[in-house]
Coordinates of C-alpha atoms in Angstrom, one line a residue:
Chain X
M1 CA 71.5 206.0 147.1
T2 CA 70.6 204.8 143.7
K3 CA 74.0 204.4 142.1
N4 CA 76.6 201.9 143.3
P5 CA 79.7 203.9 144.2
L6 CA 81.9 200.9 143.3
N7 CA 81.0 201.7 139.6
L8 CA 81.8 205.4 139.9
R9 CA 84.8 207.5 139.4
L10 CA 86.0 209.8 142.2
S11 CA 84.4 212.9 140.6
E12 CA 81.0 211.2 140.6
I13 CA 81.5 209.9 144.2
I14 CA 82.3 213.5 145.2
S15 CA 79.1 214.7 143.6
L16 CA 77.0 212.0 145.4
G17 CA 78.1 213.5 148.7
D18 CA 76.9 210.7 151.0
T19 CA 79.0 207.7 150.5
F20 CA 81.0 207.6 153.8
K21 CA 78.5 205.2 155.4
F22 CA 78.5 203.0 152.3
Y23 CA 82.3 202.5 152.5
R24 CA 82.5 202.4 156.2
K25 CA 80.0 199.5 156.3
R26 CA 82.1 197.7 153.7
I27 CA 85.1 198.0 156.0
D28 CA 83.1 196.5 158.8
K29 CA 82.1 193.7 156.6
Y30 CA 85.4 192.8 155.0
N31 CA 88.3 194.2 157.0
N32 CA 88.6 191.1 159.3
E33 CA 89.6 189.1 156.2
L34 CA 91.9 191.7 154.6
N35 CA 93.4 193.5 157.7
A36 CA 93.8 196.5 155.3
F37 CA 92.7 199.1 158.0
L38 CA 94.4 199.4 161.4
Q39 CA 91.8 201.9 162.6
V40 CA 88.6 203.3 161.3
R41 CA 86.6 206.4 162.2
T42 CA 83.2 206.1 163.9
L43 CA 80.0 206.0 162.0
S44 CA 78.1 207.7 164.9
E45 CA 78.1 211.1 163.3
E46 CA 76.9 212.1 159.9
R47 CA 79.9 212.6 157.6
Q48 CA 79.2 214.4 154.4
G49 CA 81.9 214.6 151.7
F50 CA 84.0 212.1 149.8
P51 CA 85.7 209.3 151.8
Y52 CA 89.4 208.4 151.6
A53 CA 92.0 206.5 153.5
T54 CA 95.7 207.1 154.3
K55 CA 98.6 205.0 155.2
D56 CA 99.2 204.9 158.9
N57 CA 102.4 207.0 158.6
I58 CA 100.4 210.2 157.6
L59 CA 99.2 212.3 160.5
A60 CA 95.5 213.1 160.8
L61 CA 94.0 214.8 163.9
G62 CA 91.7 212.5 165.8
T63 CA 93.6 209.4 164.8
R64 CA 96.6 207.4 166.0
T65 CA 99.6 207.3 163.7
T66 CA 101.3 204.1 164.5
C67 CA 103.5 203.5 161.4
A68 CA 102.5 199.8 162.2
S69 CA 105.1 199.9 165.0
R70 CA 104.8 199.1 168.7
I71 CA 107.0 202.2 169.4
L72 CA 104.2 204.4 168.2
G73 CA 101.4 202.2 169.3
N74 CA 99.8 205.0 171.4
Y75 CA 100.8 208.0 169.4
D76 CA 97.8 210.3 168.8
S77 CA 98.4 212.6 165.9
P78 CA 98.9 216.1 167.3
Y79 CA 98.2 217.8 163.9
D80 CA 97.1 217.2 160.4
A81 CA 99.6 216.4 157.6
T82 CA 99.4 218.9 154.7
V83 CA 97.9 216.3 152.4
T84 CA 95.2 215.4 155.0
K85 CA 94.5 219.1 155.5
R86 CA 94.2 219.7 151.8
L87 CA 91.9 216.8 151.2
N88 CA 89.7 217.7 154.1
S89 CA 89.5 221.3 152.9
K90 CA 88.1 220.0 149.6
G91 CA 85.4 217.9 151.4
G92 CA 87.4 214.8 152.2
Q93 CA 86.3 212.6 155.1
L94 CA 89.0 210.2 156.4
L95 CA 87.6 206.7 156.7
G96 CA 90.7 205.3 158.5
K97 CA 94.4 204.5 158.5
T98 CA 95.8 201.6 156.6
N99 CA 98.3 198.9 157.4
M100 CA 101.9 199.0 156.2
D101 CA 105.3 197.5 156.9
E102 CA 106.7 199.0 160.1
F103 CA 108.0 202.6 159.3
A104 CA 107.4 201.7 155.6
M105 CA 110.4 199.3 155.6
G106 CA 109.3 196.3 153.6
S107 CA 107.6 195.1 150.5
S108 CA 104.8 192.9 151.9
T109 CA 103.2 194.3 155.1
E110 CA 104.6 191.2 156.8
N111 CA 106.7 193.6 158.9
S112 CA 103.6 195.3 160.4
A113 CA 103.5 194.9 164.2
F114 CA 99.8 194.3 163.7
G115 CA 100.0 191.4 161.3
P116 CA 100.0 191.4 157.5
S117 CA 97.3 192.6 155.2
R118 CA 96.0 190.1 152.6
N119 CA 95.7 190.4 148.9
P120 CA 92.1 190.8 147.8
W121 CA 92.9 188.6 144.7
D122 CA 94.1 185.7 146.9
L123 CA 94.0 185.9 150.7
S124 CA 97.0 183.6 151.1
R125 CA 99.2 186.2 149.3
I126 CA 100.8 189.5 150.4
P127 CA 99.3 192.7 149.0
G128 CA 102.8 194.0 148.4
G129 CA 104.2 196.9 150.5
S130 CA 104.9 198.9 152.2
S131 CA 101.6 200.6 151.4
G132 CA 99.9 197.2 151.2
G133 CA 96.9 198.1 153.4
S134 CA 96.1 201.1 151.1
A135 CA 96.4 198.9 148.0
A136 CA 94.2 196.1 149.5
A137 CA 91.6 198.7 150.6
V138 CA 91.3 200.3 147.2
A139 CA 91.4 197.0 145.3
A140 CA 88.6 195.5 147.4
G141 CA 86.5 198.7 147.1
L142 CA 86.7 199.6 150.8
T143 CA 87.7 203.2 149.9
P144 CA 87.5 205.1 146.6
F145 CA 91.2 206.0 146.9
A146 CA 94.0 206.0 149.4
L147 CA 97.3 207.7 150.0
G148 CA 100.5 205.8 150.3
S149 CA 104.2 206.8 150.6
D150 CA 106.8 205.7 148.2
T151 CA 110.5 205.6 149.2
G152 CA 111.6 202.8 146.9
G153 CA 108.4 201.6 145.3
S154 CA 106.0 201.4 148.2
V155 CA 103.1 202.9 146.3
R156 CA 103.7 201.3 142.9
Q157 CA 104.7 197.7 143.9
P158 CA 101.6 197.0 146.0
A159 CA 99.4 198.8 143.5
S160 CA 100.8 196.4 140.9
M161 CA 100.2 193.3 143.1
C162 CA 96.6 194.3 143.9
G163 CA 95.6 195.5 140.4
I164 CA 95.2 199.2 140.9
I165 CA 96.9 202.5 139.9
G166 CA 99.9 203.6 142.1
F167 CA 101.5 207.0 141.3
K168 CA 104.7 208.4 142.7
P169 CA 104.9 212.0 141.8
T170 CA 108.1 214.0 141.1
Y171 CA 110.1 214.4 144.3
G172 CA 109.1 217.8 145.8
L173 CA 105.6 218.0 144.2
V174 CA 103.6 216.8 147.2
S175 CA 104.4 218.1 150.7
R176 CA 105.7 215.5 153.2
Y177 CA 104.8 217.7 156.2
G178 CA 103.1 215.3 158.6
L179 CA 104.5 212.2 156.9
V180 CA 106.6 210.2 159.3
A181 CA 110.1 210.4 157.7
F182 CA 111.8 207.2 156.6
A183 CA 114.5 208.3 154.0
S184 CA 114.0 212.0 153.4
S185 CA 115.8 212.3 150.1
L186 CA 113.6 209.6 148.7
D187 CA 110.2 209.7 150.4
Q188 CA 107.2 210.9 148.4
I189 CA 103.4 210.7 149.0
G190 CA 101.3 209.4 146.2
P191 CA 97.7 208.4 145.3
M192 CA 96.4 204.9 144.9
T193 CA 93.3 204.7 142.8
R194 CA 91.1 202.6 140.5
C195 CA 91.6 204.7 137.4
L196 CA 94.0 207.3 136.0
Q197 CA 91.5 210.2 136.1
D198 CA 91.0 209.6 139.8
A199 CA 94.8 209.8 140.3
A200 CA 94.9 213.2 138.5
D201 CA 91.9 214.4 140.5
V202 CA 93.7 213.5 143.8
M203 CA 96.9 215.1 142.6
S204 CA 95.0 218.3 141.9
M205 CA 94.0 218.3 145.6
I206 CA 97.2 217.4 147.3
S207 CA 100.1 218.8 145.2
G208 CA 101.7 222.2 145.4
H209 CA 104.2 224.2 147.3
D210 CA 104.1 224.1 151.1
S211 CA 106.2 226.3 153.3
R212 CA 106.3 223.5 155.9
D213 CA 108.2 221.2 153.6
S214 CA 111.2 223.1 152.2
N215 CA 111.7 220.5 149.5
T216 CA 108.4 221.3 147.8
I217 CA 109.0 223.3 144.7
R218 CA 107.2 226.4 143.6
H219 CA 106.7 224.9 140.1
A220 CA 102.9 224.8 139.8
L221 CA 101.5 222.0 137.7
S222 CA 97.8 221.8 136.9
F223 CA 96.2 218.4 137.3
D224 CA 92.7 219.9 136.8
I225 CA 92.4 218.2 133.4
S226 CA 90.6 215.5 131.5
L227 CA 93.1 212.8 130.5
G228 CA 93.2 211.9 126.8
G229 CA 95.2 208.7 126.8
N230 CA 96.8 209.3 123.4
L231 CA 99.8 207.0 122.9
K232 CA 100.4 207.8 119.2
G233 CA 103.8 209.3 118.5
L234 CA 105.2 208.7 122.0
K235 CA 108.6 207.0 122.4
F236 CA 109.1 204.4 125.1
A237 CA 112.5 203.0 126.2
V238 CA 112.7 199.6 127.7
P239 CA 116.1 199.0 129.6
S240 CA 117.6 195.8 128.5
E241 CA 119.0 195.3 132.0
M242 CA 115.5 195.2 133.3
L243 CA 114.4 192.6 130.8
S244 CA 117.4 190.3 131.4
Y245 CA 117.2 190.6 135.2
P246 CA 117.5 186.9 136.4
G247 CA 114.7 187.3 139.0
L248 CA 112.1 188.3 136.3
D249 CA 109.4 185.6 136.2
E250 CA 109.0 184.3 132.6
E251 CA 105.2 184.7 132.6
V252 CA 105.4 188.2 134.0
K253 CA 107.9 189.0 131.2
E254 CA 105.6 187.6 128.6
R255 CA 102.7 189.6 129.8
F256 CA 104.9 192.8 129.8
L257 CA 106.1 192.1 126.3
S258 CA 102.5 191.6 125.2
T259 CA 101.6 195.0 126.7
T260 CA 104.4 196.7 124.8
K261 CA 103.2 195.1 121.6
E262 CA 99.7 196.6 122.2
I263 CA 101.3 200.0 123.0
E264 CA 103.1 199.8 119.7
R265 CA 99.8 199.0 117.9
S266 CA 98.4 202.2 119.3
G267 CA 101.0 204.2 117.4
A268 CA 103.8 204.5 119.9
V269 CA 107.5 203.5 119.4
V270 CA 108.9 201.0 121.9
E271 CA 112.7 200.4 121.8
V272 CA 115.0 198.4 123.9
I273 CA 118.0 200.4 125.1
S274 CA 120.7 200.1 127.8
I275 CA 120.9 202.0 131.1
P276 CA 124.0 200.2 132.6
S277 CA 123.8 201.8 136.1
V278 CA 120.3 200.4 136.9
E279 CA 122.1 197.1 137.8
Y280 CA 123.4 199.0 140.8
A281 CA 120.0 200.4 141.8
V282 CA 119.3 198.0 144.6
A283 CA 122.8 198.2 146.1
T284 CA 122.7 202.0 145.9
Y285 CA 119.3 202.3 147.4
Y286 CA 120.0 199.9 150.3
L287 CA 123.0 201.9 151.2
I288 CA 121.3 205.4 151.1
A289 CA 117.9 204.6 152.5
P290 CA 119.0 202.7 155.7
A291 CA 121.6 205.5 156.3
E292 CA 118.9 208.1 156.2
A293 CA 116.5 205.9 158.2
S294 CA 119.1 205.3 161.0
S295 CA 119.2 209.1 161.4
N296 CA 115.5 209.8 161.1
L297 CA 114.6 207.0 163.6
S298 CA 116.9 208.3 166.3
R299 CA 114.0 210.4 167.5
Y300 CA 112.2 207.3 168.9
D301 CA 113.9 207.1 172.3
G302 CA 111.0 206.8 174.7
I303 CA 111.6 210.3 176.0
R304 CA 108.9 212.6 174.5
F305 CA 106.4 210.0 173.3
G306 CA 105.9 206.3 172.9
P307 CA 106.1 203.5 175.5
R308 CA 108.9 204.1 177.9
Q309 CA 110.8 201.3 179.5
Q310 CA 111.8 202.1 183.1
S311 CA 115.5 202.2 183.7
E312 CA 117.9 203.8 186.2
D313 CA 119.4 206.1 183.6
Y314 CA 118.9 207.7 180.2
E315 CA 121.0 205.2 178.2
G316 CA 119.3 202.1 179.6
L317 CA 115.8 203.7 179.1
T318 CA 116.5 204.6 175.5
N319 CA 118.1 201.4 174.5
E320 CA 115.5 199.2 176.1
S321 CA 112.6 201.3 174.8
R322 CA 114.0 201.1 171.2
D323 CA 114.8 197.4 171.5
I324 CA 111.2 196.5 172.6
G325 CA 109.6 199.1 170.3
F326 CA 111.2 198.3 167.0
G327 CA 110.7 195.1 164.9
K328 CA 113.4 193.0 163.3
E329 CA 113.4 194.7 159.8
V330 CA 113.7 198.2 161.4
K331 CA 116.6 197.1 163.6
R332 CA 118.3 195.5 160.6
R333 CA 118.1 198.7 158.6
I334 CA 119.1 200.9 161.5
L335 CA 122.2 198.8 162.1
L336 CA 123.0 198.7 158.4
G337 CA 122.6 202.5 158.1
T338 CA 124.7 203.0 161.3
F339 CA 127.4 200.8 159.8
T340 CA 127.6 202.7 156.4
L341 CA 127.6 206.1 158.2
S342 CA 130.3 205.1 160.7
A343 CA 133.6 206.9 160.2
T344 CA 135.5 203.7 159.1
Y345 CA 133.0 202.7 156.3
Y346 CA 131.6 206.1 155.2
D347 CA 133.7 206.5 152.1
A348 CA 133.6 203.0 150.9
Y349 CA 129.8 202.6 151.3
Y350 CA 127.8 205.7 151.8
R351 CA 129.8 208.2 149.7
K352 CA 130.2 205.7 146.9
A353 CA 126.4 205.1 146.9
L354 CA 125.8 208.9 146.6
K355 CA 128.2 209.1 143.7
T356 CA 126.6 206.1 142.0
R357 CA 123.2 207.8 142.5
R358 CA 124.5 210.8 140.5
V359 CA 125.6 208.5 137.7
M360 CA 122.3 206.7 137.7
A361 CA 120.2 209.9 137.7
G362 CA 122.4 211.2 134.8
E363 CA 121.9 208.1 132.7
L364 CA 118.1 208.1 133.4
N365 CA 117.8 211.7 132.5
K366 CA 119.8 211.3 129.3
V367 CA 117.5 208.5 128.1
L368 CA 114.5 210.7 129.0
D369 CA 116.0 213.5 126.8
E370 CA 115.5 211.1 123.8
Y371 CA 112.5 209.1 124.9
D372 CA 109.2 210.3 126.5
F373 CA 109.1 207.5 129.1
I374 CA 111.0 204.5 130.4
L375 CA 108.9 201.3 130.5
N376 CA 109.4 198.1 132.5
P377 CA 107.4 195.6 134.6
S378 CA 106.4 197.0 138.0
S379 CA 107.5 193.9 139.8
P380 CA 109.5 190.9 138.7
V381 CA 107.0 188.5 140.2
I382 CA 103.3 188.2 141.1
A383 CA 102.5 188.6 144.8
P384 CA 104.2 185.9 146.8
K385 CA 102.4 183.8 149.5
I386 CA 102.5 185.2 153.0
G387 CA 105.6 183.8 154.7
E388 CA 107.0 182.4 151.5
I389 CA 110.0 184.7 151.4
T390 CA 112.1 184.8 154.6
D391 CA 115.4 186.1 153.2
P392 CA 115.4 190.0 153.5
L393 CA 117.7 190.3 150.5
A394 CA 115.2 188.4 148.3
Y395 CA 112.6 191.1 149.1
Y396 CA 115.1 193.9 148.6
L397 CA 115.9 192.6 145.1
M398 CA 112.2 192.7 144.2
D399 CA 112.4 196.5 144.3
I400 CA 114.8 196.7 141.3
Y401 CA 112.2 198.1 138.9
T402 CA 110.8 200.8 141.1
I403 CA 113.9 202.1 142.9
P404 CA 115.5 204.1 140.0
A405 CA 112.6 206.7 140.0
N406 CA 113.2 207.4 143.7
V407 CA 117.0 207.6 143.4
A408 CA 116.6 210.3 140.7
G409 CA 113.4 211.9 142.0
L410 CA 111.4 211.1 138.9
P411 CA 107.6 210.6 138.5
S412 CA 106.6 207.0 138.0
I413 CA 103.4 205.1 137.8
S414 CA 102.2 201.5 137.9
V415 CA 99.3 200.7 135.7
P416 CA 97.5 197.3 135.9
A417 CA 98.2 195.3 132.8
G418 CA 96.5 192.0 133.0
F419 CA 97.0 188.9 135.0
V420 CA 99.4 186.0 135.5
N421 CA 98.0 182.9 137.1
G422 CA 95.0 184.9 138.2
M423 CA 97.1 187.5 140.0
P424 CA 97.4 191.2 138.8
V425 CA 100.6 192.5 137.2
G426 CA 101.5 196.1 136.3
V427 CA 103.6 198.0 133.9
L428 CA 105.7 200.9 135.2
M429 CA 106.2 204.1 133.4
T430 CA 108.8 206.6 134.5
G431 CA 109.2 210.1 133.1
K432 CA 111.3 213.3 133.4
R433 CA 111.0 215.4 136.5
F434 CA 107.8 217.4 136.3
S435 CA 106.4 215.4 133.5
D436 CA 103.7 214.2 135.9
V437 CA 100.7 215.4 133.8
S438 CA 102.1 213.9 130.7
I439 CA 102.8 210.6 132.4
L440 CA 99.2 210.4 133.7
D441 CA 97.9 211.2 130.3
A442 CA 100.0 208.5 128.6
A443 CA 99.2 206.0 131.3
K444 CA 95.6 206.6 130.5
G445 CA 96.4 205.2 127.1
I446 CA 97.6 202.0 128.7
E447 CA 94.6 201.8 130.9
D448 CA 92.4 202.0 127.8
L449 CA 94.0 198.9 126.3
S450 CA 94.5 196.9 129.5
P451 CA 92.3 193.9 130.4
S452 CA 92.5 194.9 134.1
F453 CA 89.7 197.5 133.7
S454 CA 85.9 197.3 133.3
D455 CA 84.0 200.5 132.3
G456 CA 87.1 202.5 133.0
L457 CA 87.7 201.3 136.6
A458 CA 90.1 198.6 137.9
I459 CA 88.2 195.3 138.3
I460 CA 87.3 194.5 141.9
P461 CA 87.5 190.7 142.6
E462 CA 84.0 189.2 142.6
R463 CA 84.2 188.1 146.3
W464 CA 84.2 191.8 147.4
T465 CA 81.4 193.1 145.2
E466 CA 78.4 191.7 147.1
Chain O
M1 CA 134.3 196.2 150.6
E2 CA 134.3 194.8 154.1
T3 CA 131.6 192.1 154.4
K4 CA 132.3 190.5 157.8
V5 CA 130.9 192.0 160.9
S6 CA 132.8 190.9 164.0
D7 CA 131.0 190.6 167.4
K8 CA 133.0 193.6 168.6
L9 CA 131.9 195.7 165.6
L10 CA 128.3 194.6 166.0
K11 CA 128.4 195.6 169.7
H12 CA 129.9 199.0 168.7
L13 CA 127.1 199.5 166.1
E14 CA 124.4 198.6 168.7
G15 CA 125.8 201.3 171.0
L16 CA 125.8 203.9 168.2
A17 CA 122.3 202.9 167.1
K18 CA 121.1 202.9 170.8
L19 CA 119.8 199.3 170.6
E20 CA 120.3 196.5 173.0
L21 CA 119.8 193.3 171.1
R22 CA 119.0 189.9 172.6
D23 CA 121.6 187.2 171.9
D24 CA 119.4 185.4 169.4
E25 CA 118.6 188.6 167.6
R26 CA 122.3 189.5 167.5
I27 CA 123.2 186.2 165.7
E28 CA 120.4 186.5 163.2
L29 CA 121.0 190.2 162.4
K30 CA 124.7 189.6 162.0
K31 CA 124.1 186.9 159.4
D32 CA 121.6 189.1 157.5
I33 CA 123.8 192.1 157.5
E34 CA 126.8 190.1 156.3
E35 CA 124.7 188.7 153.4
I36 CA 123.5 192.2 152.5
L37 CA 127.0 193.6 152.6
Q38 CA 128.1 190.7 150.4
Y39 CA 125.6 191.8 147.8
M40 CA 126.9 195.4 148.1
T41 CA 130.3 194.2 146.7
L42 CA 128.5 194.6 143.4
L43 CA 129.7 198.2 143.7
D44 CA 133.3 197.1 144.2
G45 CA 134.2 197.6 140.5
V46 CA 132.4 200.9 140.3
E47 CA 134.5 204.1 140.7
P48 CA 132.0 206.8 139.8
D49 CA 133.6 210.0 138.6
A50 CA 130.9 212.2 140.0
Y51 CA 130.2 214.2 143.1
E52 CA 127.7 213.0 145.7
M53 CA 124.0 213.4 145.0
I54 CA 122.2 213.9 148.3
T55 CA 118.9 215.1 146.9
P56 CA 117.0 215.0 143.6
V57 CA 116.3 218.7 143.9
E58 CA 118.6 220.5 141.4
K59 CA 117.6 224.1 142.0
S60 CA 118.4 225.9 145.1
L61 CA 115.2 226.3 147.2
E62 CA 113.9 229.6 148.3
P63 CA 114.0 229.8 152.1
R64 CA 110.8 230.9 153.8
E65 CA 110.6 233.9 156.0
D66 CA 111.4 233.3 159.6
E67 CA 108.2 234.0 161.4
V68 CA 106.7 233.0 164.7
V69 CA 103.6 230.9 164.3
E70 CA 101.6 229.8 167.2
F71 CA 101.1 226.0 167.3
K72 CA 97.6 225.6 168.6
E73 CA 97.7 222.0 169.5
S74 CA 100.6 222.1 171.9
I75 CA 98.5 220.4 174.6
L76 CA 98.2 217.4 172.3
I77 CA 102.0 217.1 172.2
R78 CA 102.2 217.4 176.0
D79 CA 99.5 214.7 176.2
L80 CA 102.0 212.3 174.5
F81 CA 104.6 212.7 177.2
P82 CA 105.3 209.2 178.7
E83 CA 105.9 210.9 182.1
A84 CA 105.1 214.5 183.1
E85 CA 105.0 216.8 186.1
G86 CA 102.5 219.5 185.5
S87 CA 103.3 220.7 182.0
Y88 CA 106.9 219.6 182.2
L89 CA 108.3 216.5 180.5
K90 CA 109.9 214.2 183.1
V91 CA 113.2 212.7 181.9
P92 CA 115.6 210.2 183.5
R93 CA 118.9 211.3 184.9
I94 CA 121.7 211.4 182.4
Y95 CA 124.6 210.5 184.7
K96 CA 125.5 207.2 186.1
E97 CA 126.6 206.3 189.6
E98 CA 130.4 205.8 189.9
K99 CA 131.1 202.2 190.6

């Protein structure tokens, strides 16, 4: 191999055709430090095609799908997810499955039953989450791209903390068949890549209607395009509530404002506007998502798969299997969801959250009738140190910028936009439903002016380039 | 909004959620859930004049044809059974002895 794949875009890697071994060896060399992969496929047979990785909640025949949970610790995938099948049909070769917060519940990978992943920019810090293993793997050049799942920011927040692209497509554009369900009205699979063109190329392979996911729409979008990156004439709205959020770190805010100035210099209009309901985003989300999760996770009962605790009767077996199988955060959310769905509290909590969701979606769509995109930081802070945050609510509040897109089913992307204290930060663009191609094109404009890229690819920290 | 979770309520929720928490877990999770519910009081002043939004999909989706499709990997699903007899899934009894 004469070219170094770390310097190539996905289309060039695809044309090389023999890079599986190159990435697989890098995983052997570096994964002990990063804990990005939970399992990798063998090198024994020759694998031609382009390598990729998926989060460990996406099924792939021949692999385990653990969701980073003890309760699925021995679960061998009985079929391929639609995204896996589609990538493989285009010549994809799965490198392995990446670490995550258990059942995608978390923002740091600290909730993985197999230990946290580490941020390639500073090993003492989290990579973000829940798709933190995928983000760390792409950022350290252990795979050309990875798939993650995004329920409240789980693709975009870790992408931002690791300095790569993270794209959550419009709800219904990518099939979730074979994605282990967390909160079904919010879940969406998305690509994590080192440049915008790669994200478009992955979308061209994985998006589209699937009869096995009744939420996928028949609205065909073509991602088979060369992105232009023209920002001139575009109108961006920055919600004042996002800028005045008390948890927003001053230096992250400064970096974000500096990026908005550069966007303006490229000929776009950036205006601060108000979207009052986004203040309720976290409360709304953490009422809806745990409610859906408590229902989705009822299937893990030790009966048909997973470790089974022996007990004299069904009730004891189920309760003990679940108690031993689930981690603390998962139990917390199941209990919270059970509380809000219980007859006494349903109206006051769950129903109110669904109504607030409608109001928030309405306000976001109204702004997007006037502006092309909504712009805000991807995360209010840089990646915290592992173990630094122990209060669950503190982590929940960090999702404030990414949640609105899931609540309304909108496409949203995090683009690396420089560094704060040596750690990557991102800007988040959110657009109208089905504006996915336009959002990728405009995000390419931000990529072109961002200091986070070199020769059109997100910079890999020097430590991992040997 | 209610923000206190009594021991009795927590025990009830455990039953509904099919969990059997240890005492130390119970204390910690009760405290966390009360803190989270306290934050949810942010919605106390909100009385949205809207109907519930349960999905972002606005258009009604076309149902697919009902057709029988052979699932070729059924053996792989049977291989996941924690206990089996032949090709049957072995399950525990669902009744309890009268005491």
